Amino acid sequence: MQATEASDYTLTIVPDAAAMSGMAAELVAGAVAANPGLVLAVPTGSTPLGMFEHLVAKVRAGNLDLSGITLFCLDEYVGVEPEDPNSLTGWLKRSFVDPAGIPWDRVRAVASSAADPGAAAAAYDAEIAAAGGLDLAVLGLGPNGHIAYNEPGSAADSRTRVLALTPESSAQAAAYWTAGVETPSRAITVGVGTLLESDRLVLIVSGAAKTEMLRRALEEPMDAAIPASWLRLAGDRLHVIADAAAASALTATNH
Ligand code: PGA
């Protein structure tokens, strides 16, 4: 994969997180309207919660049917089952899948408790490919520049794999974990290269805490130190939706 940008991504700067959530939800809803069998991935974390609320409201109002999509979970802690209260898959089920009326059999999750997590990760990559790849991947921006759990050091052509979490990500995860339970040191994540094969990628970013990381991701040379910077390789398949606070340090806003 060449580290050049074939064409430019789209950047939309909106006033606040609510507007970011609304716009991201419209993109997802529009994609599902055009293709009820959409192969979708959505992030975990605080950023997508507003988007989930909008989508669930549309489903409840009868304006959106997500029952035919296939949803691929992007990451999971090694050894943690979906039933575990600390599981990312379980979190996604509670936060989005169940309220949005997505049948559980339409959800794909990596077999993170498999005896051989590396083989499970490779099998998951193959499962995404067998589904025709992701039609739409909505991603959040990690405080350390990660996308899904592709931590700093992740290559542009990395596949779905096991990797060690940075201390920063472990601390971020701890906020979601049952108090007193040690957070895991390893996760399985859909790889950067796998994500870059998606037909469309949407990066949602809000808040002043992300300002500097978004600037580095979009305006510094692409580098494994900031995995999100690789997203620019997707060219015009990438749409960045940032609120004004997150976008405040960007110098080139005419995308
Ligand atoms: P956040 O996490 O949405 O909670 O900021 C983003 C991420 O780590 O991907």
PDB file of C-alpha atoms and ligand atoms in Angstrom:
ATOM      1  CA  MET A   1       0.000   0.000   0.000  1.00  0.00           C
ATOM      2  CA  GLN A   2       1.433   3.355  -0.981  1.00  0.00           C
ATOM      3  CA  ALA A   3       1.638   6.085   1.597  1.00  0.00           C
ATOM      4  CA  THR A   4       0.156   8.628  -0.739  1.00  0.00           C
ATOM      5  CA  GLU A   5      -3.289  10.128  -0.847  1.00  0.00           C
ATOM      6  CA  ALA A   6      -4.984   9.299  -4.109  1.00  0.00           C
ATOM      7  CA  SER A   7      -7.810  11.736  -3.579  1.00  0.00           C
ATOM      8  CA  ASP A   8      -9.089  13.843  -0.781  1.00  0.00           C
ATOM      9  CA  TYR A   9     -11.364  12.941   2.057  1.00  0.00           C
ATOM     10  CA  THR A  10     -14.470  14.885   3.002  1.00  0.00           C
ATOM     11  CA  LEU A  11     -14.371  16.924   6.203  1.00  0.00           C
ATOM     12  CA  THR A  12     -17.555  18.286   7.703  1.00  0.00           C
ATOM     13  CA  ILE A  13     -17.285  20.541  10.734  1.00  0.00           C
ATOM     14  CA  VAL A  14     -20.479  20.845  12.727  1.00  0.00           C
ATOM     15  CA  PRO A  15     -21.211  23.040  15.755  1.00  0.00           C
ATOM     16  CA  ASP A  16     -21.312  20.408  18.458  1.00  0.00           C
ATOM     17  CA  ALA A  17     -21.453  16.729  19.381  1.00  0.00           C
ATOM     18  CA  ALA A  18     -25.221  16.634  18.948  1.00  0.00           C
ATOM     19  CA  ALA A  19     -24.888  17.780  15.346  1.00  0.00           C
ATOM     20  CA  MET A  20     -22.086  15.282  14.748  1.00  0.00           C
ATOM     21  CA  SER A  21     -24.289  12.484  16.092  1.00  0.00           C
ATOM     22  CA  GLY A  22     -27.243  13.551  13.975  1.00  0.00           C
ATOM     23  CA  MET A  23     -25.194  13.725  10.810  1.00  0.00           C
ATOM     24  CA  ALA A  24     -23.517  10.351  11.418  1.00  0.00           C
ATOM     25  CA  ALA A  25     -26.916   8.782  12.067  1.00  0.00           C
ATOM     26  CA  GLU A  26     -28.259  10.228   8.819  1.00  0.00           C
ATOM     27  CA  LEU A  27     -25.315   8.727   6.940  1.00  0.00           C
ATOM     28  CA  VAL A  28     -25.926   5.308   8.465  1.00  0.00           C
ATOM     29  CA  ALA A  29     -29.691   5.515   7.924  1.00  0.00           C
ATOM     30  CA  GLY A  30     -29.196   6.596   4.323  1.00  0.00           C
ATOM     31  CA  ALA A  31     -26.819   3.725   3.681  1.00  0.00           C
ATOM     32  CA  VAL A  32     -29.300   1.233   5.152  1.00  0.00           C
ATOM     33  CA  ALA A  33     -32.147   2.729   3.119  1.00  0.00           C
ATOM     34  CA  ALA A  34     -30.069   2.203  -0.020  1.00  0.00           C
ATOM     35  CA  ASN A  35     -28.990  -1.274   1.063  1.00  0.00           C
ATOM     36  CA  PRO A  36     -31.086  -2.998   3.766  1.00  0.00           C
ATOM     37  CA  GLY A  37     -28.445  -5.742   3.922  1.00  0.00           C
ATOM     38  CA  LEU A  38     -25.661  -3.285   4.719  1.00  0.00           C
ATOM     39  CA  VAL A  39     -22.494  -4.710   6.281  1.00  0.00           C
ATOM     40  CA  LEU A  40     -21.813  -2.196   9.024  1.00  0.00           C
ATOM     41  CA  ALA A  41     -19.277  -1.632  11.780  1.00  0.00           C
ATOM     42  CA  VAL A  42     -19.688   0.918  14.555  1.00  0.00           C
ATOM     43  CA  PRO A  43     -17.293   1.951  17.323  1.00  0.00           C
ATOM     44  CA  THR A  44     -17.492   1.588  21.064  1.00  0.00           C
ATOM     45  CA  GLY A  45     -16.791   4.429  23.495  1.00  0.00           C
ATOM     46  CA  SER A  46     -18.607   7.620  24.399  1.00  0.00           C
ATOM     47  CA  THR A  47     -18.428   9.215  20.935  1.00  0.00           C
ATOM     48  CA  PRO A  48     -21.044   7.028  19.161  1.00  0.00           C
ATOM     49  CA  LEU A  49     -23.684   7.158  21.917  1.00  0.00           C
ATOM     50  CA  GLY A  50     -25.540  10.112  20.407  1.00  0.00           C
ATOM     51  CA  MET A  51     -25.516   8.476  16.978  1.00  0.00           C
ATOM     52  CA  PHE A  52     -26.943   5.309  18.513  1.00  0.00           C
ATOM     53  CA  GLU A  53     -29.727   7.364  20.171  1.00  0.00           C
ATOM     54  CA  HIS A  54     -30.684   8.925  16.850  1.00  0.00           C
ATOM     55  CA  LEU A  55     -30.724   5.559  15.097  1.00  0.00           C
ATOM     56  CA  VAL A  56     -32.778   3.926  17.838  1.00  0.00           C
ATOM     57  CA  ALA A  57     -35.263   6.823  17.699  1.00  0.00           C
ATOM     58  CA  LYS A  58     -35.626   6.331  13.955  1.00  0.00           C
ATOM     59  CA  VAL A  59     -36.230   2.607  14.436  1.00  0.00           C
ATOM     60  CA  ARG A  60     -38.827   3.247  17.155  1.00  0.00           C
ATOM     61  CA  ALA A  61     -40.578   5.815  14.955  1.00  0.00           C
ATOM     62  CA  GLY A  62     -40.812   3.244  12.176  1.00  0.00           C
ATOM     63  CA  ASN A  63     -38.500   5.227   9.907  1.00  0.00           C
ATOM     64  CA  LEU A  64     -35.609   2.781   9.878  1.00  0.00           C
ATOM     65  CA  ASP A  65     -35.282  -0.993   9.855  1.00  0.00           C
ATOM     66  CA  LEU A  66     -31.902  -2.347  10.912  1.00  0.00           C
ATOM     67  CA  SER A  67     -33.036  -5.968  11.132  1.00  0.00           C
ATOM     68  CA  GLY A  68     -31.461  -6.931   7.816  1.00  0.00           C
ATOM     69  CA  ILE A  69     -27.997  -5.486   8.313  1.00  0.00           C
ATOM     70  CA  THR A  70     -24.923  -7.432   9.328  1.00  0.00           C
ATOM     71  CA  LEU A  71     -23.031  -5.749  12.154  1.00  0.00           C
ATOM     72  CA  PHE A  72     -19.380  -6.563  12.717  1.00  0.00           C
ATOM     73  CA  CYS A  73     -17.963  -5.713  16.133  1.00  0.00           C
ATOM     74  CA  LEU A  74     -14.577  -4.059  15.742  1.00  0.00           C
ATOM     75  CA  ASP A  75     -12.731  -5.271  18.791  1.00  0.00           C
ATOM     76  CA  GLU A  76     -12.862  -7.314  21.984  1.00  0.00           C
ATOM     77  CA  TYR A  77     -10.626  -8.042  24.931  1.00  0.00           C
ATOM     78  CA  VAL A  78      -8.862 -11.400  24.718  1.00  0.00           C
ATOM     79  CA  GLY A  79     -10.508 -13.949  26.974  1.00  0.00           C
ATOM     80  CA  VAL A  80     -13.624 -11.853  27.599  1.00  0.00           C
ATOM     81  CA  GLU A  81     -16.950 -13.378  26.556  1.00  0.00           C
ATOM     82  CA  PRO A  82     -19.838 -11.213  25.256  1.00  0.00           C
ATOM     83  CA  GLU A  83     -21.785 -12.159  28.408  1.00  0.00           C
ATOM     84  CA  ASP A  84     -19.076 -10.627  30.584  1.00  0.00           C
ATOM     85  CA  PRO A  85     -20.266  -7.217  31.824  1.00  0.00           C
ATOM     86  CA  ASN A  86     -16.928  -5.751  30.767  1.00  0.00           C
ATOM     87  CA  SER A  87     -17.066  -7.056  27.218  1.00  0.00           C
ATOM     88  CA  LEU A  88     -17.042  -4.582  24.328  1.00  0.00           C
ATOM     89  CA  THR A  89     -19.387  -6.865  22.395  1.00  0.00           C
ATOM     90  CA  GLY A  90     -21.757  -6.952  25.365  1.00  0.00           C
ATOM     91  CA  TRP A  91     -21.539  -3.167  25.678  1.00  0.00           C
ATOM     92  CA  LEU A  92     -22.475  -2.794  22.014  1.00  0.00           C
ATOM     93  CA  LYS A  93     -25.374  -5.205  22.482  1.00  0.00           C
ATOM     94  CA  ARG A  94     -26.776  -3.175  25.374  1.00  0.00           C
ATOM     95  CA  SER A  95     -26.020   0.252  23.889  1.00  0.00           C
ATOM     96  CA  PHE A  96     -27.089  -0.299  20.315  1.00  0.00           C
ATOM     97  CA  VAL A  97     -27.914  -3.782  19.043  1.00  0.00           C
ATOM     98  CA  ASP A  98     -30.833  -4.564  21.339  1.00  0.00           C
ATOM     99  CA  PRO A  99     -32.460  -1.105  21.431  1.00  0.00           C
ATOM    100  CA  ALA A 100     -32.040  -0.798  17.648  1.00  0.00           C
ATOM    101  CA  GLY A 101     -33.804  -4.101  17.023  1.00  0.00           C
ATOM    102  CA  ILE A 102     -30.846  -5.770  15.347  1.00  0.00           C
ATOM    103  CA  PRO A 103     -31.294  -9.537  15.700  1.00  0.00           C
ATOM    104  CA  TRP A 104     -28.372 -11.075  17.572  1.00  0.00           C
ATOM    105  CA  ASP A 105     -27.842 -13.535  14.738  1.00  0.00           C
ATOM    106  CA  ARG A 106     -27.044 -10.561  12.476  1.00  0.00           C
ATOM    107  CA  VAL A 107     -24.131  -9.591  14.737  1.00  0.00           C
ATOM    108  CA  ARG A 108     -20.629 -10.927  14.193  1.00  0.00           C
ATOM    109  CA  ALA A 109     -18.146 -10.893  17.039  1.00  0.00           C
ATOM    110  CA  VAL A 110     -14.638 -12.213  17.210  1.00  0.00           C
ATOM    111  CA  ALA A 111     -14.179 -15.445  19.159  1.00  0.00           C
ATOM    112  CA  SER A 112     -12.038 -13.694  21.726  1.00  0.00           C
ATOM    113  CA  SER A 113     -12.077 -16.611  24.153  1.00  0.00           C
ATOM    114  CA  ALA A 114     -10.829 -19.115  21.593  1.00  0.00           C
ATOM    115  CA  ALA A 115      -7.897 -21.297  22.645  1.00  0.00           C
ATOM    116  CA  ASP A 116      -5.894 -19.731  19.822  1.00  0.00           C
ATOM    117  CA  PRO A 117      -6.811 -16.013  19.701  1.00  0.00           C
ATOM    118  CA  GLY A 118      -4.465 -15.419  16.759  1.00  0.00           C
ATOM    119  CA  ALA A 119      -6.280 -18.011  14.672  1.00  0.00           C
ATOM    120  CA  ALA A 120      -9.635 -16.577  15.788  1.00  0.00           C
ATOM    121  CA  ALA A 121      -8.516 -13.127  14.646  1.00  0.00           C
ATOM    122  CA  ALA A 122      -7.457 -14.431  11.238  1.00  0.00           C
ATOM    123  CA  ALA A 123     -10.749 -16.294  10.914  1.00  0.00           C
ATOM    124  CA  TYR A 124     -12.636 -13.085  11.718  1.00  0.00           C
ATOM    125  CA  ASP A 125     -10.721 -11.224   9.008  1.00  0.00           C
ATOM    126  CA  ALA A 126     -11.732 -13.981   6.585  1.00  0.00           C
ATOM    127  CA  GLU A 127     -15.344 -13.710   7.786  1.00  0.00           C
ATOM    128  CA  ILE A 128     -15.366  -9.993   6.949  1.00  0.00           C
ATOM    129  CA  ALA A 129     -13.933 -10.757   3.518  1.00  0.00           C
ATOM    130  CA  ALA A 130     -16.511 -13.513   2.988  1.00  0.00           C
ATOM    131  CA  ALA A 131     -19.246 -10.962   3.737  1.00  0.00           C
ATOM    132  CA  GLY A 132     -17.861  -8.896   0.867  1.00  0.00           C
ATOM    133  CA  GLY A 133     -15.969  -6.586   3.208  1.00  0.00           C
ATOM    134  CA  LEU A 134     -17.473  -3.788   5.244  1.00  0.00           C
ATOM    135  CA  ASP A 135     -19.846  -1.512   3.347  1.00  0.00           C
ATOM    136  CA  LEU A 136     -19.630   1.185   6.005  1.00  0.00           C
ATOM    137  CA  ALA A 137     -17.258   1.501   8.958  1.00  0.00           C
ATOM    138  CA  VAL A 138     -18.012   4.208  11.504  1.00  0.00           C
ATOM    139  CA  LEU A 139     -14.994   4.841  13.702  1.00  0.00           C
ATOM    140  CA  GLY A 140     -14.080   6.887  16.747  1.00  0.00           C
ATOM    141  CA  LEU A 141     -10.720   8.486  17.413  1.00  0.00           C
ATOM    142  CA  GLY A 142      -8.836   7.152  20.419  1.00  0.00           C
ATOM    143  CA  PRO A 143      -7.111   9.605  22.729  1.00  0.00           C
ATOM    144  CA  ASN A 144      -3.804   8.069  21.579  1.00  0.00           C
ATOM    145  CA  GLY A 145      -4.791   8.009  17.920  1.00  0.00           C
ATOM    146  CA  HIS A 146      -6.070   4.447  17.834  1.00  0.00           C
ATOM    147  CA  ILE A 147      -8.902   3.338  15.573  1.00  0.00           C
ATOM    148  CA  ALA A 148     -10.810   0.318  16.783  1.00  0.00           C
ATOM    149  CA  TYR A 149      -8.003  -1.094  18.990  1.00  0.00           C
ATOM    150  CA  ASN A 150      -5.234  -0.460  16.478  1.00  0.00           C
ATOM    151  CA  GLU A 151      -2.782   1.054  18.900  1.00  0.00           C
ATOM    152  CA  PRO A 152       0.183   3.260  17.984  1.00  0.00           C
ATOM    153  CA  GLY A 153       2.602   1.153  15.951  1.00  0.00           C
ATOM    154  CA  SER A 154      -0.172  -0.393  13.856  1.00  0.00           C
ATOM    155  CA  ALA A 155       0.763  -0.653  10.192  1.00  0.00           C
ATOM    156  CA  ALA A 156      -1.448   0.571   7.382  1.00  0.00           C
ATOM    157  CA  ASP A 157      -1.760  -2.955   6.052  1.00  0.00           C
ATOM    158  CA  SER A 158      -2.327  -4.654   9.424  1.00  0.00           C
ATOM    159  CA  ARG A 159      -5.006  -7.319   9.472  1.00  0.00           C
ATOM    160  CA  THR A 160      -7.331  -8.410  12.243  1.00  0.00           C
ATOM    161  CA  ARG A 161      -5.059  -9.614  15.025  1.00  0.00           C
ATOM    162  CA  VAL A 162      -4.179  -9.841  18.699  1.00  0.00           C
ATOM    163  CA  LEU A 163      -2.289  -6.905  20.135  1.00  0.00           C
ATOM    164  CA  ALA A 164      -1.183  -5.521  23.470  1.00  0.00           C
ATOM    165  CA  LEU A 165      -3.069  -2.545  24.818  1.00  0.00           C
ATOM    166  CA  THR A 166      -1.064   0.532  25.708  1.00  0.00           C
ATOM    167  CA  PRO A 167      -1.202   1.681  29.343  1.00  0.00           C
ATOM    168  CA  GLU A 168      -3.207   4.673  28.097  1.00  0.00           C
ATOM    169  CA  SER A 169      -5.867   2.459  26.534  1.00  0.00           C
ATOM    170  CA  SER A 170      -5.968   0.206  29.578  1.00  0.00           C
ATOM    171  CA  ALA A 171      -6.629   3.285  31.710  1.00  0.00           C
ATOM    172  CA  GLN A 172      -9.334   4.412  29.260  1.00  0.00           C
ATOM    173  CA  ALA A 173     -10.906   0.935  29.433  1.00  0.00           C
ATOM    174  CA  ALA A 174     -10.814   0.928  33.215  1.00  0.00           C
ATOM    175  CA  ALA A 175     -13.474   3.642  33.270  1.00  0.00           C
ATOM    176  CA  TYR A 176     -15.885   1.092  31.781  1.00  0.00           C
ATOM    177  CA  TRP A 177     -14.782  -1.876  33.880  1.00  0.00           C
ATOM    178  CA  THR A 178     -16.229  -3.216  37.056  1.00  0.00           C
ATOM    179  CA  ALA A 179     -14.338  -1.547  39.877  1.00  0.00           C
ATOM    180  CA  GLY A 180     -11.569  -3.714  41.208  1.00  0.00           C
ATOM    181  CA  VAL A 181     -11.418  -6.001  38.170  1.00  0.00           C
ATOM    182  CA  GLU A 182      -8.088  -5.786  36.410  1.00  0.00           C
ATOM    183  CA  THR A 183      -8.372  -4.660  32.808  1.00  0.00           C
ATOM    184  CA  PRO A 184      -6.965  -7.021  30.210  1.00  0.00           C
ATOM    185  CA  SER A 185      -3.629  -6.488  28.564  1.00  0.00           C
ATOM    186  CA  ARG A 186      -4.593  -7.776  25.123  1.00  0.00           C
ATOM    187  CA  ALA A 187      -7.367  -7.268  22.624  1.00  0.00           C
ATOM    188  CA  ILE A 188      -8.312  -8.496  19.187  1.00  0.00           C
ATOM    189  CA  THR A 189      -8.981  -5.694  16.730  1.00  0.00           C
ATOM    190  CA  VAL A 190     -10.056  -5.499  13.144  1.00  0.00           C
ATOM    191  CA  GLY A 191      -6.881  -4.343  11.399  1.00  0.00           C
ATOM    192  CA  VAL A 192      -6.185  -0.998   9.780  1.00  0.00           C
ATOM    193  CA  GLY A 193      -5.801  -2.627   6.373  1.00  0.00           C
ATOM    194  CA  THR A 194      -9.091  -4.471   6.827  1.00  0.00           C
ATOM    195  CA  LEU A 195     -10.815  -1.210   7.755  1.00  0.00           C
ATOM    196  CA  LEU A 196      -9.271   0.584   4.782  1.00  0.00           C
ATOM    197  CA  GLU A 197     -10.943  -1.934   2.470  1.00  0.00           C
ATOM    198  CA  SER A 198     -14.387  -0.688   3.559  1.00  0.00           C
ATOM    199  CA  ASP A 199     -16.466   0.908   0.832  1.00  0.00           C
ATOM    200  CA  ARG A 200     -16.997   3.941   3.071  1.00  0.00           C
ATOM    201  CA  LEU A 201     -15.392   5.071   6.312  1.00  0.00           C
ATOM    202  CA  VAL A 202     -16.789   7.698   8.647  1.00  0.00           C
ATOM    203  CA  LEU A 203     -14.648   9.090  11.469  1.00  0.00           C
ATOM    204  CA  ILE A 204     -16.622  10.858  14.180  1.00  0.00           C
ATOM    205  CA  VAL A 205     -14.779  13.149  16.576  1.00  0.00           C
ATOM    206  CA  SER A 206     -16.006  15.577  19.184  1.00  0.00           C
ATOM    207  CA  GLY A 207     -14.704  17.645  22.057  1.00  0.00           C
ATOM    208  CA  ALA A 208     -11.642  19.638  22.974  1.00  0.00           C
ATOM    209  CA  ALA A 209      -9.850  16.564  24.318  1.00  0.00           C
ATOM    210  CA  LYS A 210      -9.520  15.309  20.725  1.00  0.00           C
ATOM    211  CA  THR A 211      -8.403  18.579  19.112  1.00  0.00           C
ATOM    212  CA  GLU A 212      -4.688  17.895  18.996  1.00  0.00           C
ATOM    213  CA  MET A 213      -5.061  14.231  18.040  1.00  0.00           C
ATOM    214  CA  LEU A 214      -7.408  15.085  15.172  1.00  0.00           C
ATOM    215  CA  ARG A 215      -4.934  17.680  13.914  1.00  0.00           C
ATOM    216  CA  ARG A 216      -2.130  15.141  13.997  1.00  0.00           C
ATOM    217  CA  ALA A 217      -4.281  12.473  12.322  1.00  0.00           C
ATOM    218  CA  LEU A 218      -5.300  14.732   9.458  1.00  0.00           C
ATOM    219  CA  GLU A 219      -2.421  17.152   9.043  1.00  0.00           C
ATOM    220  CA  GLU A 220       0.823  15.458  10.031  1.00  0.00           C
ATOM    221  CA  PRO A 221       2.519  12.920   7.748  1.00  0.00           C
ATOM    222  CA  MET A 222       0.768   9.564   7.886  1.00  0.00           C
ATOM    223  CA  ASP A 223       2.570   7.371  10.378  1.00  0.00           C
ATOM    224  CA  ALA A 224       2.013   4.249  12.464  1.00  0.00           C
ATOM    225  CA  ALA A 225       2.485   6.399  15.574  1.00  0.00           C
ATOM    226  CA  ILE A 226      -0.986   7.801  14.823  1.00  0.00           C
ATOM    227  CA  PRO A 227      -2.970   4.879  13.383  1.00  0.00           C
ATOM    228  CA  ALA A 228      -5.907   7.173  12.562  1.00  0.00           C
ATOM    229  CA  SER A 229      -3.675   9.016  10.105  1.00  0.00           C
ATOM    230  CA  TRP A 230      -3.810   5.938   7.838  1.00  0.00           C
ATOM    231  CA  LEU A 231      -7.488   6.633   7.265  1.00  0.00           C
ATOM    232  CA  ARG A 232      -6.455   9.287   4.746  1.00  0.00           C
ATOM    233  CA  LEU A 233      -5.340   6.423   2.493  1.00  0.00           C
ATOM    234  CA  ALA A 234      -9.052   5.806   1.910  1.00  0.00           C
ATOM    235  CA  GLY A 235      -9.179   9.094  -0.024  1.00  0.00           C
ATOM    236  CA  ASP A 236     -12.684  10.054  -1.029  1.00  0.00           C
ATOM    237  CA  ARG A 237     -14.133   6.977   0.698  1.00  0.00           C
ATOM    238  CA  LEU A 238     -13.413   8.737   4.025  1.00  0.00           C
ATOM    239  CA  HIS A 239     -15.777  11.260   5.582  1.00  0.00           C
ATOM    240  CA  VAL A 240     -14.617  12.970   8.771  1.00  0.00           C
ATOM    241  CA  ILE A 241     -17.344  14.540  10.885  1.00  0.00           C
ATOM    242  CA  ALA A 242     -15.873  16.699  13.630  1.00  0.00           C
ATOM    243  CA  ASP A 243     -17.447  19.196  15.940  1.00  0.00           C
ATOM    244  CA  ALA A 244     -16.070  22.716  16.164  1.00  0.00           C
ATOM    245  CA  ALA A 245     -14.112  22.000  19.341  1.00  0.00           C
ATOM    246  CA  ALA A 246     -12.368  18.943  17.904  1.00  0.00           C
ATOM    247  CA  ALA A 247     -11.685  20.744  14.620  1.00  0.00           C
ATOM    248  CA  SER A 248     -10.409  23.965  16.177  1.00  0.00           C
ATOM    249  CA  ALA A 249      -6.724  23.301  15.452  1.00  0.00           C
ATOM    250  CA  LEU A 250      -7.187  22.223  11.842  1.00  0.00           C
ATOM    251  CA  THR A 251      -5.637  24.573   9.333  1.00  0.00           C
ATOM    252  CA  ALA A 252      -7.001  23.019   6.143  1.00  0.00           C
ATOM    253  CA  THR A 253     -10.761  22.868   6.535  1.00  0.00           C
ATOM    254  CA  ASN A 254     -11.800  23.091   2.881  1.00  0.00           C
ATOM    255  CA  HIS A 255     -12.138  19.344   2.315  1.00  0.00           C
TER     256      HIS A 255
HETATM  257  P1  PGA B   1     -14.251   7.716  23.175  1.00  0.00           P
HETATM  258  O1  PGA B   1     -13.228   6.613  22.686  1.00  0.00           O
HETATM  259  O2  PGA B   1     -15.338   7.771  22.138  1.00  0.00           O
HETATM  260  O3  PGA B   1     -14.758   7.204  24.476  1.00  0.00           O
HETATM  261  O4  PGA B   1     -13.503   8.996  23.253  1.00  0.00           O
HETATM  262  C1  PGA B   1     -12.802   6.651  21.365  1.00  0.00           C
HETATM  263  C2  PGA B   1     -11.889   5.493  21.108  1.00  0.00           C
HETATM  264  O5  PGA B   1     -11.084   5.136  21.967  1.00  0.00           O
HETATM  265  O6  PGA B   1     -11.954   4.948  20.001  1.00  0.00           O
END
